[in-house]
Short mmCIF file of C-alpha atoms in Angstrom, two decimals:
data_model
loop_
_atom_site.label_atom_id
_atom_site.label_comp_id
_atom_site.label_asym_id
_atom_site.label_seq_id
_atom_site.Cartn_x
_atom_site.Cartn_y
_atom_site.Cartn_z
CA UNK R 2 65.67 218.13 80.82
CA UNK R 3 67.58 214.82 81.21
CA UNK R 4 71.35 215.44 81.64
CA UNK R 5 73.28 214.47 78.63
CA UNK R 6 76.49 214.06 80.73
CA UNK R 7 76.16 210.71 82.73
CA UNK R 8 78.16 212.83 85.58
CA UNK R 9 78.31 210.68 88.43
CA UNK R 10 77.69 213.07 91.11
CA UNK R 11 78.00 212.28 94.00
CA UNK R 12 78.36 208.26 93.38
CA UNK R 13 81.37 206.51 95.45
CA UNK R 14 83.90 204.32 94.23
CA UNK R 15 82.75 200.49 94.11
CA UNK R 16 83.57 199.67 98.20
CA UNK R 17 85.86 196.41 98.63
CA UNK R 18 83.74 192.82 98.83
CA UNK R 19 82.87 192.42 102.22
CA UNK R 20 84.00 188.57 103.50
CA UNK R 21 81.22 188.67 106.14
CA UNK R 22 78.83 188.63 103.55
CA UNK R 23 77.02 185.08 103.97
CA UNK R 24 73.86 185.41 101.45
CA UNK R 25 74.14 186.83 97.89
CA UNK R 26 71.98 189.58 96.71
CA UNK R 27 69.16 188.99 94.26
CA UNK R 28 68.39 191.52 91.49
CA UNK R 29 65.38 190.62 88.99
CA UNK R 30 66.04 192.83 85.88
CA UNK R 31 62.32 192.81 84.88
CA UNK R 32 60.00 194.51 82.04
CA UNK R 33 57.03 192.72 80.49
CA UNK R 34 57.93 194.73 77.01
CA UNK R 35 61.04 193.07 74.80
CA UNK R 36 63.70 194.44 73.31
CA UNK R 37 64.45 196.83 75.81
CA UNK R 38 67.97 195.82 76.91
CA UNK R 39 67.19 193.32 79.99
CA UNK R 40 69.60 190.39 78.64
CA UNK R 41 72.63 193.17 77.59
CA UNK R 42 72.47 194.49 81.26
CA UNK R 43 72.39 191.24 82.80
CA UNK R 44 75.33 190.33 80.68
CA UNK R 45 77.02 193.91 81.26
CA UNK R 46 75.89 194.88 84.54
CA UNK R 47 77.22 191.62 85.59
CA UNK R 48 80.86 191.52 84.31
CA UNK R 49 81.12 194.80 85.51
CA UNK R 50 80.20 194.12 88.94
CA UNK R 51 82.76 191.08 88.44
CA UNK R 52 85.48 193.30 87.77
CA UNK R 53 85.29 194.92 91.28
CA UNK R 54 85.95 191.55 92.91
CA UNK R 55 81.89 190.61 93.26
CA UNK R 56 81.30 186.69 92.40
CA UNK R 57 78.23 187.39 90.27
CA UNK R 58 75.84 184.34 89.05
CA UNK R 59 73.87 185.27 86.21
CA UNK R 60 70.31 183.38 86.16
CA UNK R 61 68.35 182.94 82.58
CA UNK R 62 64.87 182.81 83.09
CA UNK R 63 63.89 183.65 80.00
CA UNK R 64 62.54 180.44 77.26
CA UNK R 65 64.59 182.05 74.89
CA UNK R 66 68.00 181.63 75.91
CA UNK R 67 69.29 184.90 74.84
CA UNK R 68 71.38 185.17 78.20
CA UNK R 69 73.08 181.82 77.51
CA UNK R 70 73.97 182.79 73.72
CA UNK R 71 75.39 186.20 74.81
CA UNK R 72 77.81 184.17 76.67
CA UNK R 73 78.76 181.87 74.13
CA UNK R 74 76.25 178.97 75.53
CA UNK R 75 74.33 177.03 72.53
CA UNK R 76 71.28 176.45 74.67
CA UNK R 77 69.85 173.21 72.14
CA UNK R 78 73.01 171.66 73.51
CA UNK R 79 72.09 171.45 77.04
CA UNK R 80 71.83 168.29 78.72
CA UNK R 81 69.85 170.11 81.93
CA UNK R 82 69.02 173.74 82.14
CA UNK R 83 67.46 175.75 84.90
CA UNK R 84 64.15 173.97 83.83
CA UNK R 85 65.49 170.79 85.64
CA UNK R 86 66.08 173.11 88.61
CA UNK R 87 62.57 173.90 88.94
CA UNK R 88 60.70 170.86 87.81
CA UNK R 89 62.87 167.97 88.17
CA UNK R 90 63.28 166.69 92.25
CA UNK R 91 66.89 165.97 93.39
CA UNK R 92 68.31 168.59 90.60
CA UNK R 93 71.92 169.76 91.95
CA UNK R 94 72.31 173.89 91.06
CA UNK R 95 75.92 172.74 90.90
CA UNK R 96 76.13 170.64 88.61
CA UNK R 97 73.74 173.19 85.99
CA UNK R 98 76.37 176.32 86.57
CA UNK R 99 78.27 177.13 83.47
CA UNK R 100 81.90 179.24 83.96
CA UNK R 101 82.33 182.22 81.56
CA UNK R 102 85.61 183.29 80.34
CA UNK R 103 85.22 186.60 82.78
CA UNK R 104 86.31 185.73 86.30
CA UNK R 105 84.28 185.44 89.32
CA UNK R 106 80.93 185.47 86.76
CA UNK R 107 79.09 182.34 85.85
CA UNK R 108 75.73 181.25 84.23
CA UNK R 109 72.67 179.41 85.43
CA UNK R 110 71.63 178.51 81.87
CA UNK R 111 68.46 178.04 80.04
CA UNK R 112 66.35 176.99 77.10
CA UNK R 113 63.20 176.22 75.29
CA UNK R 114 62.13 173.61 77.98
CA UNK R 115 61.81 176.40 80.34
CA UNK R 116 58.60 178.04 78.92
CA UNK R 117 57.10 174.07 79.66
CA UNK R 118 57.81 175.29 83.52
CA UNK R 119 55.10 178.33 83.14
CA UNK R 120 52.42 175.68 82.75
CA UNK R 121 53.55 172.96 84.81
CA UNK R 122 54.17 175.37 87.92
CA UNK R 123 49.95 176.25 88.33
CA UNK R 124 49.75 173.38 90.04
CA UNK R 125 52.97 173.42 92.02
CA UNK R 126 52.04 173.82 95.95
CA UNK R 127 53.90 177.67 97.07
CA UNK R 128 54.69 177.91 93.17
CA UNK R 129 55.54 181.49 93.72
CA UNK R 130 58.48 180.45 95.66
CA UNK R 131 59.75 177.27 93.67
CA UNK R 132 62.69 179.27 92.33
CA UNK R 133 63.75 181.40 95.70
CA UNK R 134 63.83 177.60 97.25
CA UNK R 135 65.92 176.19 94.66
CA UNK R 136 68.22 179.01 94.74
CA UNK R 137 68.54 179.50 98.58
CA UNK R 138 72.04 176.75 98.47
CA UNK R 139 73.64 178.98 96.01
CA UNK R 140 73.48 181.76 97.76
CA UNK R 141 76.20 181.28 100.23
CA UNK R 142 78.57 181.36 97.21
CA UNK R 143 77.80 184.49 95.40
CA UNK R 144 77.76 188.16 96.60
CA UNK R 145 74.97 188.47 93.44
CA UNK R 146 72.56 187.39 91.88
CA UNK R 147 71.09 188.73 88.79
CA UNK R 148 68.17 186.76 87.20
CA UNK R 149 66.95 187.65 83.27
CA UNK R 150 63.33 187.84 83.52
CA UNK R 151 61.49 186.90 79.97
CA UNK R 152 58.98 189.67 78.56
CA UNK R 153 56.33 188.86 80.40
CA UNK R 154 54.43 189.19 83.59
CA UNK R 155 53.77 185.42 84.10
CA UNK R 156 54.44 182.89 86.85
CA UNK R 157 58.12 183.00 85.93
CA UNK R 158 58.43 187.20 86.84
CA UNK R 159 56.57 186.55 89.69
CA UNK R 160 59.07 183.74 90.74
CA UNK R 161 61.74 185.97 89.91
CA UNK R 162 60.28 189.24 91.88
CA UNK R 163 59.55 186.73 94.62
CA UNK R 164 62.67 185.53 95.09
CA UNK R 165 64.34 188.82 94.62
CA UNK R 166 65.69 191.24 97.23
CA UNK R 167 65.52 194.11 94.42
CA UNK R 168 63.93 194.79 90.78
CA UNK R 169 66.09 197.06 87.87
CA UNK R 170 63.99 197.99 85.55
CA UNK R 171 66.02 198.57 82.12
CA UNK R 172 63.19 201.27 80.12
CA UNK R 173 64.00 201.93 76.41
CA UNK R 174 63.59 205.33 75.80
CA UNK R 175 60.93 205.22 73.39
CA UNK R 176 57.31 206.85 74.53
CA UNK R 177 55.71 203.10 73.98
CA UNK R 178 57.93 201.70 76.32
CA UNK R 179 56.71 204.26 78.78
CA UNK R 180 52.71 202.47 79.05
CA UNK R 181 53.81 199.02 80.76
CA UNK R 182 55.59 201.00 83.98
CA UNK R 183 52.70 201.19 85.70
CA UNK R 184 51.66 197.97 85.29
CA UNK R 185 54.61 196.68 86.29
CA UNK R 186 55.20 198.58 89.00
CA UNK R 187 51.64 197.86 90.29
CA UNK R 188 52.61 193.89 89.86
CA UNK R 189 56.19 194.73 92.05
CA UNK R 190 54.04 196.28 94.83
CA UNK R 191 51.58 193.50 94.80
CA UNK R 192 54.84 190.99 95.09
CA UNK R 193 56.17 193.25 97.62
CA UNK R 194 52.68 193.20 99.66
CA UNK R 195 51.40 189.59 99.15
CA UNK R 196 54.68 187.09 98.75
CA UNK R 197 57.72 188.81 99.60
CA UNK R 198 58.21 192.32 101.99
CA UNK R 199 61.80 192.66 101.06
CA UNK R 200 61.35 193.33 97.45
CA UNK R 201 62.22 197.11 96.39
CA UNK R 202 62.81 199.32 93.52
CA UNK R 203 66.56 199.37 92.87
CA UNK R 204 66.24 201.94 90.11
CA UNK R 205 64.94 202.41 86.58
CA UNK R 206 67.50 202.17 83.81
CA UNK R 207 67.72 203.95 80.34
CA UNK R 208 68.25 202.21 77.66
CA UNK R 209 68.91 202.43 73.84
CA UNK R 210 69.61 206.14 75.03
CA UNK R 211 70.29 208.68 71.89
CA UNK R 212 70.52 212.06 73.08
CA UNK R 213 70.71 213.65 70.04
CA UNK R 214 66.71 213.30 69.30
CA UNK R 215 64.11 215.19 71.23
CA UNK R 216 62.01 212.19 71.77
CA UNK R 217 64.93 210.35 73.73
CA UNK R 218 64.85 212.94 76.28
CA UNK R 219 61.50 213.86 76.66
CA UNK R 220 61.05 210.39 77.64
CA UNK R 221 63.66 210.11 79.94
CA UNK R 222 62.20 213.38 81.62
CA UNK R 223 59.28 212.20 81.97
CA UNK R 224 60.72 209.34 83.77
CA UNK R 225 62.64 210.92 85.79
CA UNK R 226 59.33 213.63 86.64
CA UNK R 227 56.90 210.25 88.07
CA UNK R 228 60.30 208.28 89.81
CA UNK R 229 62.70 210.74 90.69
CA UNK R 230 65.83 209.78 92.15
CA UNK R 231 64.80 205.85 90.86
CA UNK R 232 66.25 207.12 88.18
CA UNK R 233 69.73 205.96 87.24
CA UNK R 234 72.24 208.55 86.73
CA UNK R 235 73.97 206.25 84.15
CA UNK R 236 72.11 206.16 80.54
CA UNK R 237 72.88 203.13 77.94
CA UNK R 238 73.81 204.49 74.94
CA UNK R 239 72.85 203.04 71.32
CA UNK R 240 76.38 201.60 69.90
CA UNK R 241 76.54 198.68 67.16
CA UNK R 242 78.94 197.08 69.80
CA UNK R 243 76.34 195.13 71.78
CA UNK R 244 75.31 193.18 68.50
CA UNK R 245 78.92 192.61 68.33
CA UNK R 246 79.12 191.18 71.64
CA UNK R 247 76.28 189.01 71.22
CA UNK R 248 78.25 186.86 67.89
CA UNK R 249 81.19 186.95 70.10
CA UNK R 250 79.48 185.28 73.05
CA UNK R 251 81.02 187.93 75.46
CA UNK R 252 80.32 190.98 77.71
CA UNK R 253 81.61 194.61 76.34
CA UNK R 254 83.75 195.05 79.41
CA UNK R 255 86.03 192.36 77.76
CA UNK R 256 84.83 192.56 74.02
CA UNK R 257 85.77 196.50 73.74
CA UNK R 258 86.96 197.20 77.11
CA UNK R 259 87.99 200.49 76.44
CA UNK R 260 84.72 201.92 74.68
CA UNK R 261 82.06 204.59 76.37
CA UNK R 262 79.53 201.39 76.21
CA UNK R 263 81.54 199.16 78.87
CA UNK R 264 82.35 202.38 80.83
CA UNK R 265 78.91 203.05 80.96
CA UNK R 266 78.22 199.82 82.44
CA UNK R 267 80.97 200.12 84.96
CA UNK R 268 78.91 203.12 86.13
CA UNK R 269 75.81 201.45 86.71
CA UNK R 270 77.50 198.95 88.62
CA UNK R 271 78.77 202.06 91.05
CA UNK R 272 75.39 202.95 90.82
CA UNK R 273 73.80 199.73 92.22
CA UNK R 274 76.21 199.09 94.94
CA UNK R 275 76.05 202.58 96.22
CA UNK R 276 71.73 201.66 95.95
CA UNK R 277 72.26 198.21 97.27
CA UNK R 278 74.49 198.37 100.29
CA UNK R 279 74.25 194.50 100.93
CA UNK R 280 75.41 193.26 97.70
#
């Protein structure tokens, strides 16, 4: 039965940055099914790996923006968004970057215009790769690089996975949350095979975690039975916070710093740097 205790076993300390790093590391957070928690752990994930000295860029890739408002950005208000990046020549990444309030973390914004780029791309020569291209200058200033995928397993995923050196899957744990794994871990191996050989399986997450029901953990063992130690130790709890942090336009870590939520997100971020020994 999945462990109720979140022990991390096992799971060092987050190591010092390492200033020979040259390249950041790209994580896609990716599931084709909403509501499962991808923009909170993007937003989460990524202060917390900010507090350990990691300069984190956050990437919205998602039409709807909700990474931008969960970090106070009104996405209607943007003059150029991470559409231009893609679709408009001579864009500069630099001058699209938005600074949160949380040191070391900043925001690759985005909005409506962007779901314009999932048409406009099919005819785009290496389309697959427009984003990994437009991304490559930033990486020399980042250690990582976490991009929001939108719920979906369109050309935008596949720039994401393609550009990606590693996928987290955040998985509600709900049974119908359970039926798109396959298919999306059939689409990551046919990324992996056909458009980009460094792509792995960082690990799925649990999400929206309650352990007090039955079904919560029959899920998660279930999980854990098909991907084993893919599993994150570290389970996201249920809390009222995160719609909280949302209004606020902040991550938990600084919003209630002190609550089991932001610990819990401190521990995945021990998590993926002990997975993820280049980041």
């Amino acid at each position: 039965m999945a462990d109720d205790s979140d022990q991390l076993v096992g799971v060092p300390e987050p190591r010092p940055r390492d200033p020979s790093q040259t390249e950041a590391f790209v994580i896609a957070l990716c599931n084709q099914k909403g509501g499962v928690g991808k923009t909170t752990t993007t937003i989460n994930l990524g202060a917390a790996l900010a507090e350990v000295g990691r300069r984190v860029l956050l990437i919205d890739f998602d039409p709807q923006g909700s990474l931008s408002v969960g970090l106070g950005i009104n996405p209607h208000a943007l003059e150029a968004s991470v559409y231009d990046l893609l679709m408009v020549r001579g864009t500069d990444p630099y001058q699209l970057i938005c600074h949160t309030r949380v040191p070391n973390l900043d925001l690759l914004p985005a909005n409506i215009d962007l779901s314009a780029a999932e048409v406009q791309l099919v005819s785009e020569v290496a389309r697959e790769y427009t984003l990994s291209r437009m991304i490559q200058p930033l990486k020399a200033d980042y250690d990582i690089i976490l991009v929001d995928c939108a719920p979906s397993l369109g050309l935008l995923a596949v720039n994401a996975l393609t550009s990606a050196d590693g996928v987290l899957i955040p998985l509600e744990s709900e049974f119908f949350a359970l039926r798109g794994v396959a298919m999306l871990t059939d689409t990551i191996a046919k990324v992996h095979d056909r458009l980009n050989n460094k792509l792995e399986l960082i690990g799925i997450l649990g999400t929206m975690y309650d352990p007090r029901t039955l079904h919560n953990r029959e899920v998660l063992d279930r999980v854990q039975e098909a991907f084993g130690d893919k599993v994150f130790i570290t389970k996201i709890r249920r809390t009222v916070k995160f719609p909280e942090t949302t209004v606020a336009g902040e991550p938990i870590t600084t919003y209630a710093p002190t609550s089991p939520a932001a610990q819990q997100y401190r521990d995945l971020a021990k998590e993926v740097l002990a997975r993820c020994p280049a980041a």
